[in-house]
Coordinates of C-alpha atoms (C1' of nucleotides) in Angstrom, one line a residue:
Chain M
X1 CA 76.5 160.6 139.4
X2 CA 78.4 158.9 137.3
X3 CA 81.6 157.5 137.9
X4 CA 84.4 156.9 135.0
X5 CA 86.3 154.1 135.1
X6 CA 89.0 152.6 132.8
X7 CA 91.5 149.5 132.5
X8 CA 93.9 150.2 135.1
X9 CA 91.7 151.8 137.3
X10 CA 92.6 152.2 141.5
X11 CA 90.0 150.2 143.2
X12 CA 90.5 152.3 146.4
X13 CA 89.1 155.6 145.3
X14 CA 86.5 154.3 143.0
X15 CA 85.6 152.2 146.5
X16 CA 85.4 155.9 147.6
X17 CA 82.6 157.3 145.0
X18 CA 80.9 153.9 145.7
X19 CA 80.9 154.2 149.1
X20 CA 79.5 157.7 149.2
X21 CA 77.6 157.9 146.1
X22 CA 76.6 154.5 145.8
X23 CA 75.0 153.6 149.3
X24 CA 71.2 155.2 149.0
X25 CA 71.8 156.8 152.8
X26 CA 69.2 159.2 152.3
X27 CA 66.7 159.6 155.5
X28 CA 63.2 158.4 154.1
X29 CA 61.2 160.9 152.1
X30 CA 64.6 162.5 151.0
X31 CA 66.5 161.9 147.3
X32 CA 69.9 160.6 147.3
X33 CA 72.5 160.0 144.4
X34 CA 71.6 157.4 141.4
X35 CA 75.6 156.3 140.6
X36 CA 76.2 154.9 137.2
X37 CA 79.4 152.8 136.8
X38 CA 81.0 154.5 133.3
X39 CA 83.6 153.0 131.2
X40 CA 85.0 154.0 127.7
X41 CA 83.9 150.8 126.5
X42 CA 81.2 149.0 128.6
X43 CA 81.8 145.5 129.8
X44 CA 85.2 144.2 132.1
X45 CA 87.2 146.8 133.3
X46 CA 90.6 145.7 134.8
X47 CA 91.8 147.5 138.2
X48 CA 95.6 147.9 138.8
X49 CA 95.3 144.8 141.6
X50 CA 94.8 142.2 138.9
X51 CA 90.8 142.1 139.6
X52 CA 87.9 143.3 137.0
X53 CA 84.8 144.9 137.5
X54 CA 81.8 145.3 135.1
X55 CA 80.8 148.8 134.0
X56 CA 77.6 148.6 132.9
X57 CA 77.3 151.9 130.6
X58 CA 79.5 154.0 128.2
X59 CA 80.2 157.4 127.5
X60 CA 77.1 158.2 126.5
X61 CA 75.8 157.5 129.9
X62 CA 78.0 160.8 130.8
X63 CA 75.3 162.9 128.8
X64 CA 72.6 162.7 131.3
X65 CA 74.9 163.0 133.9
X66 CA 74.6 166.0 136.7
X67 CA 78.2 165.1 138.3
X68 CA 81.0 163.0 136.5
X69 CA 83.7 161.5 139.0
X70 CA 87.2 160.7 137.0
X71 CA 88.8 157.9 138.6
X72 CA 92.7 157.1 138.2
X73 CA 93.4 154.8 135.9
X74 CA 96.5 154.3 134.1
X75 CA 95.1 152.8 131.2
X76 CA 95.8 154.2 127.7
X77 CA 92.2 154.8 126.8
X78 CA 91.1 156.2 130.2
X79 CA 92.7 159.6 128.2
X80 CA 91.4 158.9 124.8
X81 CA 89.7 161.2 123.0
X82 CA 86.6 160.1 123.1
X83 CA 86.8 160.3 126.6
X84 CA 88.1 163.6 126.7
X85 CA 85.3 164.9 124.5
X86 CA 82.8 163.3 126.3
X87 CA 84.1 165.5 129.5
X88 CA 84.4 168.1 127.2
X89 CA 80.6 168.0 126.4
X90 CA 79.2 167.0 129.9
X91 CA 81.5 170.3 131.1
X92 CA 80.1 172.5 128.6
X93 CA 76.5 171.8 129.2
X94 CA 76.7 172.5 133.0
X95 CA 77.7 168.9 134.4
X96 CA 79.9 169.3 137.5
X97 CA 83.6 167.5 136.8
X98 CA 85.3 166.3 139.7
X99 CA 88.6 164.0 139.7
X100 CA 90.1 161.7 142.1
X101 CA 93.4 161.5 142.8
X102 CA 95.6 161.2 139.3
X103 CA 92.4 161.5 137.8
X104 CA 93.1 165.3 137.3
X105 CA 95.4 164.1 134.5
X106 CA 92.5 163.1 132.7
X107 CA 90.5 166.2 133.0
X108 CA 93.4 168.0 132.7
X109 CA 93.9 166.4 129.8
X110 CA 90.3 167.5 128.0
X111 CA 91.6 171.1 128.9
X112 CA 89.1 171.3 131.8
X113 CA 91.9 172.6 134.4
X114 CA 93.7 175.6 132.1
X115 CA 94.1 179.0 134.3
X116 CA 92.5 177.1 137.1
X117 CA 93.8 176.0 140.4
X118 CA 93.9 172.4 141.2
X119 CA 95.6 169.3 142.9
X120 CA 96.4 165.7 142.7
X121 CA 98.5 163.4 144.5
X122 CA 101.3 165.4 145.9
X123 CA 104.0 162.6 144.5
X124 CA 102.8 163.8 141.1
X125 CA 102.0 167.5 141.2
X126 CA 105.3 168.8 139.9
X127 CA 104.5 166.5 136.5
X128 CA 101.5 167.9 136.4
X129 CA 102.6 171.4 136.5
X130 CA 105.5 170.7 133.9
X131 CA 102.7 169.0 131.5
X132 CA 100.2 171.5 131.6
X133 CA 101.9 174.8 132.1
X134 CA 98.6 176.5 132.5
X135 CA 97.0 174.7 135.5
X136 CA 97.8 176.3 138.7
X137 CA 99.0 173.6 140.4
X138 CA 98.3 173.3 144.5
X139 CA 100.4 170.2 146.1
X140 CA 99.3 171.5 149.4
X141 CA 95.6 171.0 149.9
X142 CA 93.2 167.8 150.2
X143 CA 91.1 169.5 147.1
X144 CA 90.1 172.2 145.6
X145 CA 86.6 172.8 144.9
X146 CA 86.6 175.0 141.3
X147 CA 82.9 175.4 141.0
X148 CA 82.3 173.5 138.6
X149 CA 85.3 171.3 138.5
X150 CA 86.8 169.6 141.5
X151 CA 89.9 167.9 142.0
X152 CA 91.3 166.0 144.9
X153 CA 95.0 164.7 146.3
X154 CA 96.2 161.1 147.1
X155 CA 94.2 158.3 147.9
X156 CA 91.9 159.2 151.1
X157 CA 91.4 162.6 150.2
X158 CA 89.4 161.4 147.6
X159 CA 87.0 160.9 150.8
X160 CA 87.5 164.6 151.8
X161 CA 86.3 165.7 148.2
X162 CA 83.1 163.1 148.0
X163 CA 82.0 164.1 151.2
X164 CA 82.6 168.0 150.7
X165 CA 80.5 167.8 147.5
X166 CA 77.5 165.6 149.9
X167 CA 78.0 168.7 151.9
X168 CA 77.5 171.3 149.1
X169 CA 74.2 169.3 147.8
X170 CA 73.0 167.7 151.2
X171 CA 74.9 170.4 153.7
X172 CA 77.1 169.9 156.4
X173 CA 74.2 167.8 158.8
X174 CA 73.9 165.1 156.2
X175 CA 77.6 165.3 155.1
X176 CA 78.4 164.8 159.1
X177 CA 76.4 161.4 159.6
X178 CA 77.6 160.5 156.1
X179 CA 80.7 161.1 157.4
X180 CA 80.2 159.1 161.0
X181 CA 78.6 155.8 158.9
X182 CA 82.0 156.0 157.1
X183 CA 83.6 155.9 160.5
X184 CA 85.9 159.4 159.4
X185 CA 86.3 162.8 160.7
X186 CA 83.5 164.9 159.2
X187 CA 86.1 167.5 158.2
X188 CA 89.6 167.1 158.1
X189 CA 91.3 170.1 157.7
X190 CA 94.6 171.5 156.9
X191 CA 96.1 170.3 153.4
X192 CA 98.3 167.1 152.2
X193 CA 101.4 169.3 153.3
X194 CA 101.3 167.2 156.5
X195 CA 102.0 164.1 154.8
X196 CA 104.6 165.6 152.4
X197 CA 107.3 166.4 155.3
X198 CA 106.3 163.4 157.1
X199 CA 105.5 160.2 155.9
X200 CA 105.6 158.4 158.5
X201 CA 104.6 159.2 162.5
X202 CA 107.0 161.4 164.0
X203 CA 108.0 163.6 167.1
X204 CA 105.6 166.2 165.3
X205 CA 102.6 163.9 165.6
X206 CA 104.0 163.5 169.4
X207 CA 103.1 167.1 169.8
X208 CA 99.7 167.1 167.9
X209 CA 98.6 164.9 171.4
X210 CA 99.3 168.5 173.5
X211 CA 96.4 169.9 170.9
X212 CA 93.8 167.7 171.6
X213 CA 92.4 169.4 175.2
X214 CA 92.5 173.0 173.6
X215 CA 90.6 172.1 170.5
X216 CA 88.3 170.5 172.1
X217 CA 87.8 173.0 174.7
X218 CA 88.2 175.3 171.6
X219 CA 85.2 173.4 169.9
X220 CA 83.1 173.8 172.9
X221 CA 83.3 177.4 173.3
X222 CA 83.2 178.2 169.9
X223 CA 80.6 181.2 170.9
X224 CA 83.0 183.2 172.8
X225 CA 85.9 185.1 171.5
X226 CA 89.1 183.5 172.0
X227 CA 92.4 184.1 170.7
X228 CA 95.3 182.3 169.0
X229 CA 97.2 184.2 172.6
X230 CA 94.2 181.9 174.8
X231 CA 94.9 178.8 172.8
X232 CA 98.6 178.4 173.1
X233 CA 97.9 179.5 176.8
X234 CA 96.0 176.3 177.2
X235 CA 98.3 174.2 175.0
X236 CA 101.1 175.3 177.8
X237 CA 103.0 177.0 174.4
X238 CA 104.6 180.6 173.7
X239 CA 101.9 181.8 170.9
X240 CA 105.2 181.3 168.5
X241 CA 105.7 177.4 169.0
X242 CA 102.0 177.0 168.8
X243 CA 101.5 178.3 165.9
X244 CA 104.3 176.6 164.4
X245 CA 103.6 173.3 165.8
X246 CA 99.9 173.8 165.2
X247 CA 101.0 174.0 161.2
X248 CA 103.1 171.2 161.4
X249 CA 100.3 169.0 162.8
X250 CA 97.2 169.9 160.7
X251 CA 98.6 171.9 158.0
X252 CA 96.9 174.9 158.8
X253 CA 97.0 177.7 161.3
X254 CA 95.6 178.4 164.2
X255 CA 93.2 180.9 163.7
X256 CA 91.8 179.4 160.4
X257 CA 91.0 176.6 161.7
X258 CA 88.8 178.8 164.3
X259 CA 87.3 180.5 161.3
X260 CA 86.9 177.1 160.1
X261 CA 85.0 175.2 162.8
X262 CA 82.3 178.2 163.4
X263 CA 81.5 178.6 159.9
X264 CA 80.7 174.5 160.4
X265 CA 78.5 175.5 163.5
X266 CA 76.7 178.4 161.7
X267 CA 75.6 175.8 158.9
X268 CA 74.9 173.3 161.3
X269 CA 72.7 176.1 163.3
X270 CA 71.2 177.0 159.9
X271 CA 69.9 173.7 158.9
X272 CA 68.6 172.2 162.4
X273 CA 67.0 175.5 164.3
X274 CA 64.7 178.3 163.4
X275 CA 67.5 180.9 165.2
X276 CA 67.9 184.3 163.9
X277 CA 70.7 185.0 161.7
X278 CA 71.9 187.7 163.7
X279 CA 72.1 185.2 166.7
X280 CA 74.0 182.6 164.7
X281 CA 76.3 184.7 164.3
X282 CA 76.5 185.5 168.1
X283 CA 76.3 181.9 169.1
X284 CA 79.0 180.4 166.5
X285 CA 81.3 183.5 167.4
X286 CA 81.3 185.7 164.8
X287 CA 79.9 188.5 167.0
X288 CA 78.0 190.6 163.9
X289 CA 76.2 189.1 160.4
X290 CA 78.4 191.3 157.8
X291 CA 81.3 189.0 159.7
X292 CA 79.5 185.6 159.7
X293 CA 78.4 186.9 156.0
X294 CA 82.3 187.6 154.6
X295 CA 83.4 183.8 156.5
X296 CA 80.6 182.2 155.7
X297 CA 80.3 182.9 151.6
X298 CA 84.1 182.5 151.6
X299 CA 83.8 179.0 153.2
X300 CA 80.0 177.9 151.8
X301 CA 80.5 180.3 148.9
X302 CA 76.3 181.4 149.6
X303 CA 75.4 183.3 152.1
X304 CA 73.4 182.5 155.4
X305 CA 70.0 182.8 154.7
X306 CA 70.0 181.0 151.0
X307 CA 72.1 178.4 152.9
X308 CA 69.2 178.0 155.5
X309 CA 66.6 178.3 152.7
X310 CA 68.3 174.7 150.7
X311 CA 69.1 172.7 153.5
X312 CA 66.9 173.6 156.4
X313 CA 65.4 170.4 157.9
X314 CA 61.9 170.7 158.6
X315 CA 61.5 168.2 160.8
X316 CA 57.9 167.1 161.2
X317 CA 56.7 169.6 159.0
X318 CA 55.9 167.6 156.0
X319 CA 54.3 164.5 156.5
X320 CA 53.6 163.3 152.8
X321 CA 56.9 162.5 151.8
X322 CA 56.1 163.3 148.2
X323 CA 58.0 165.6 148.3
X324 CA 61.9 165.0 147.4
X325 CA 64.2 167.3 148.2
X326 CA 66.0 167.7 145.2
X327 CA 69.9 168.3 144.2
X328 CA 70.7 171.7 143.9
X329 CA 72.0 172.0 140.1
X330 CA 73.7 174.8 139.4
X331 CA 71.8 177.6 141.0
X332 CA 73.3 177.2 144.4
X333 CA 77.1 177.4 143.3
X334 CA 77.9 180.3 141.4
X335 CA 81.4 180.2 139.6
X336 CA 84.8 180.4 141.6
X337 CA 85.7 184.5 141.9
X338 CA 88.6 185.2 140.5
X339 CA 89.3 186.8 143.9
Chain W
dC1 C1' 80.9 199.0 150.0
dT2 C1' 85.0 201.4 151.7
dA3 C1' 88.6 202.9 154.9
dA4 C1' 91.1 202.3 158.6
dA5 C1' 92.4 200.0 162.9
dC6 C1' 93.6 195.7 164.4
dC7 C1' 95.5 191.0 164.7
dG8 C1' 97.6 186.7 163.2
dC9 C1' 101.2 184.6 160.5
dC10 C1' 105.8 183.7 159.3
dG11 C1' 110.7 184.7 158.2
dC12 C1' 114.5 186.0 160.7
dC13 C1' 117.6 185.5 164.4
dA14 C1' 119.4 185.2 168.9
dC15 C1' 119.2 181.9 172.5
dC16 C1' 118.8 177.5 175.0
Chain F
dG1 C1' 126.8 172.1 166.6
dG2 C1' 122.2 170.3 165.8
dG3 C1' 117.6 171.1 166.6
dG4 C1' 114.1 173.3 168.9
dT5 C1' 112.1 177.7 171.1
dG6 C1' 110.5 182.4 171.6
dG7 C1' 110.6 187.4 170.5
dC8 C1' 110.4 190.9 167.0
dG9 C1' 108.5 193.3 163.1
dG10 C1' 106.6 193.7 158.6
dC11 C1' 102.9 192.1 155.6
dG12 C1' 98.5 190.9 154.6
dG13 C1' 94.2 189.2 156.0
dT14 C1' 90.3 190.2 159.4
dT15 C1' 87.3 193.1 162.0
dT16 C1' 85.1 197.3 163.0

DNA sequence: CTAAACCGCCGCCACC
DNA sequence: GGGGTGGCGGCGGTTT
C-alpha cells in the first residue's frame, strides 16, 4: 500500500491509512499490508498543523504498488502532473486508487473519476461537481467503492473506506477485530447525509436512543423474518415516523439496513463455519440462496461460495504457517456494473 | 433468467 | 402558526 502524501497534507486521515495499513495486525502465519510513505519529492513533507513528516520514497515507489491511498493535501504539487501521471500509470496497470477525503480532487484531477460516481467531503462536493462536470458526484454517502477506484467523505469516513477495503482483502472477520482494536463500529452505516442537516447533536439524535432496543433485538434475530411493520412496533412508532426518524438518525432506511446487517452475518457465517450455503441463507434470514445470492453479490459484489473459498479461516487446519494467505489482486473484484 | 406479486419508501396532506 | 405525526397511494425495488 502506498500512501501519497504532499506539502499541506491533513495529518488526520493519513493517521487513518497508518493506523490501518500501517500496524502489521495480521494473526501469525497470515500476510498483512507493507505501507510505503509516498511523496512527489521524497524527504520533509509539511502537514497543514505546522508539523513535517519524512516520506521516505517518490513516485516511483507508486509503480510497484498494489493499492495507492491519495491523501488531502492542499499543496500545489500534491496535483502536479507528475503526480497525476504517476496515478495515471499505477491505474492503468491494475493498481487499485483510493482517495481520502479532498483527496478525490487529486484523482479527479488525473481523470480517474470521469463518468464514475464518487464522493468527498460533503462541504466540498458541489465544487467538485462544478470542476469536473463528468464525475457523478454523491455528497450523501461515507464512500463509494468503484472497483477499482475508491473515494471516501470528510475526515472519519476515511476510517469507513480503509476498513471496507481490509474487508474486501481480509473479509468482514478480520475487518471486525481490525475494527474493535481501532475502538470503532465495525460498520457504520447510512451516508454523511446525517451530518449535513445536523451538525451538531440534536432532538433527532434524542430519538436515535428509542432505536437502540429494536436494533439490537433486530441484530439478534436476524434469522427470522421481521418486518419494517415489527420494528416500528417495538420502537413504540407508527411504521411512518419510524421510517422517517430511522433516516434521519442513520441515513438510511429501515429495511436496508436489515438487508445490510444479514449480508454481514452470511460473510461472517462464511468465513468461521463449514455450514451449507443453503442454511446460511436460512440462518442470516434470507430464507432461499438465489435471495442471499442477489443481496449478497450486490453488497460483497462475489457471490457466497467464492466468498467462502478467499476468506474461509481454517482454523487448525494448517499447521506450517508457510503458507501466507495472500491479497486478492484483482481477480476477486470484478469492475463496478453499470447497473 | 424472466415475470409477476409483493412490500417498503417517500411525497403529499390533513391533523394534532 | 410552527413543528411533528400518521395515513394514503404511487413508484420502484425485493421476493417468489
Amino acid at each position: 500500500v502506498a500512501v501519497l502524501v504532499a506539502d499541506g497534507l491533513s495529518p488526520f486521515e493519513f493517521a487513518v491509512a497508518c493506523e490501518v495499513f500501517g500496524y502489521d495486525r495480521a494473526e501469525p502465519g497470515v500476510a498483512w499490508y507493507r505501507m510505503l510513505v509516498v511523496a512527489p519529492a521524497p524527504g520533509l513533507v509539511r502537514t497543514d498543523m505546522g508539523f513535517r513528516i519524512e516520506a521516505k520514497h517518490g513516485l516511483r515507489a507508486l509503480s510497484g504498488a498494489h493499492t495507492i491511498v491519495v491523501c488531502p493535501a492542499t499543496g500545489a504539487e500534491a496535483m502536479s502532473e507528475p503526480v497525476l501521471a504517476a496515478l495515471r500509470r499505477a491505474h492503468r496497470r491494475g493498481a487499485r486508487v483510493m482517495s481520502l477525503c479532498t483527496g478525490a480532487f487529486t484523482l479527479a484531477a488525473a481523470g480517474l473519476l470521469d463518468g464514475r460516481r464518487a464522493t468527498t467531503h460533503w462541504a466540498h462536493a458541489t465544487q467538485l461537481a462544478a470542476q469536473y462536470p463528468r464525475i457523478e458526484v454523491d455528497p450523501g454517502v461515507l464512500y463509494v467503492d468503484g472497483g477499482t477506484v475508491l473515494t471516501s467523505a470528510g475526515s472519519a469516513a476515511s476510517v469507513d473506506l480503509c476498513l471496507h477495503v481490509v474487508r474486501l482483502d481480509f473479509g468482514a472477520e478480520v475487518a471486525a477485530t481490525t475494527a474493535r482494536r481501532m475502538v470503532v463500529p465495525p460498520h457504520r452505516d447510512g451516508g454523511q447525509a446525517q451530518f449535513i442537516d445536523q451538525p451538531f447533536a440534536d432532538t433527532a439524535d434524542m430519538g436515535a436512543e428509542r432505536f437502540t432496543d429494536s436494533l439490537t433485538w433486530a441484530l439478534e434475530h436476524l434469522d427470522e423474518p421481521m418486518s419494517v411493520e415489527d420494528l416500528a412496533r417495538r420502537s413504540a412508532m407508527s411504521p411512518r415516523t419510524f421510517a422517517r426518524r430511522f433516516r434521519a438518525a442513520t441515513g438510511t432506511t429501515p429495511h436496508r439496513w436489515i438487508v445490510r446487517q444479514r449480508v454481514l452475518l452470511a460473510q461472517r457465517l462464511l468465513e468461521t463455519s463449514d455450514t451449507p450455503v443453503d442454511l446460511v441463507a436460512s440462518r442470516s434470514g434470507f430464507g432461499t440462496t438465489t435471495n442471499l445470492r442477489y443481496h449478497f453479490q450486490r453488497e460483497v459484489r462475489t457471490g457466497p461460495s467464492a466468498y467462502r473459498r478467499t476468506f474461509q479461516v481454517r482454523p487448525e487446519a494448517d499447521a506450517d504457517g508457510g503458507q501466507l494467505r495472500s491479497v486478492p489482486t484483482t481477480e476477486t473484484k470484478e469492475t463496478i456494473s453499470p447497473g
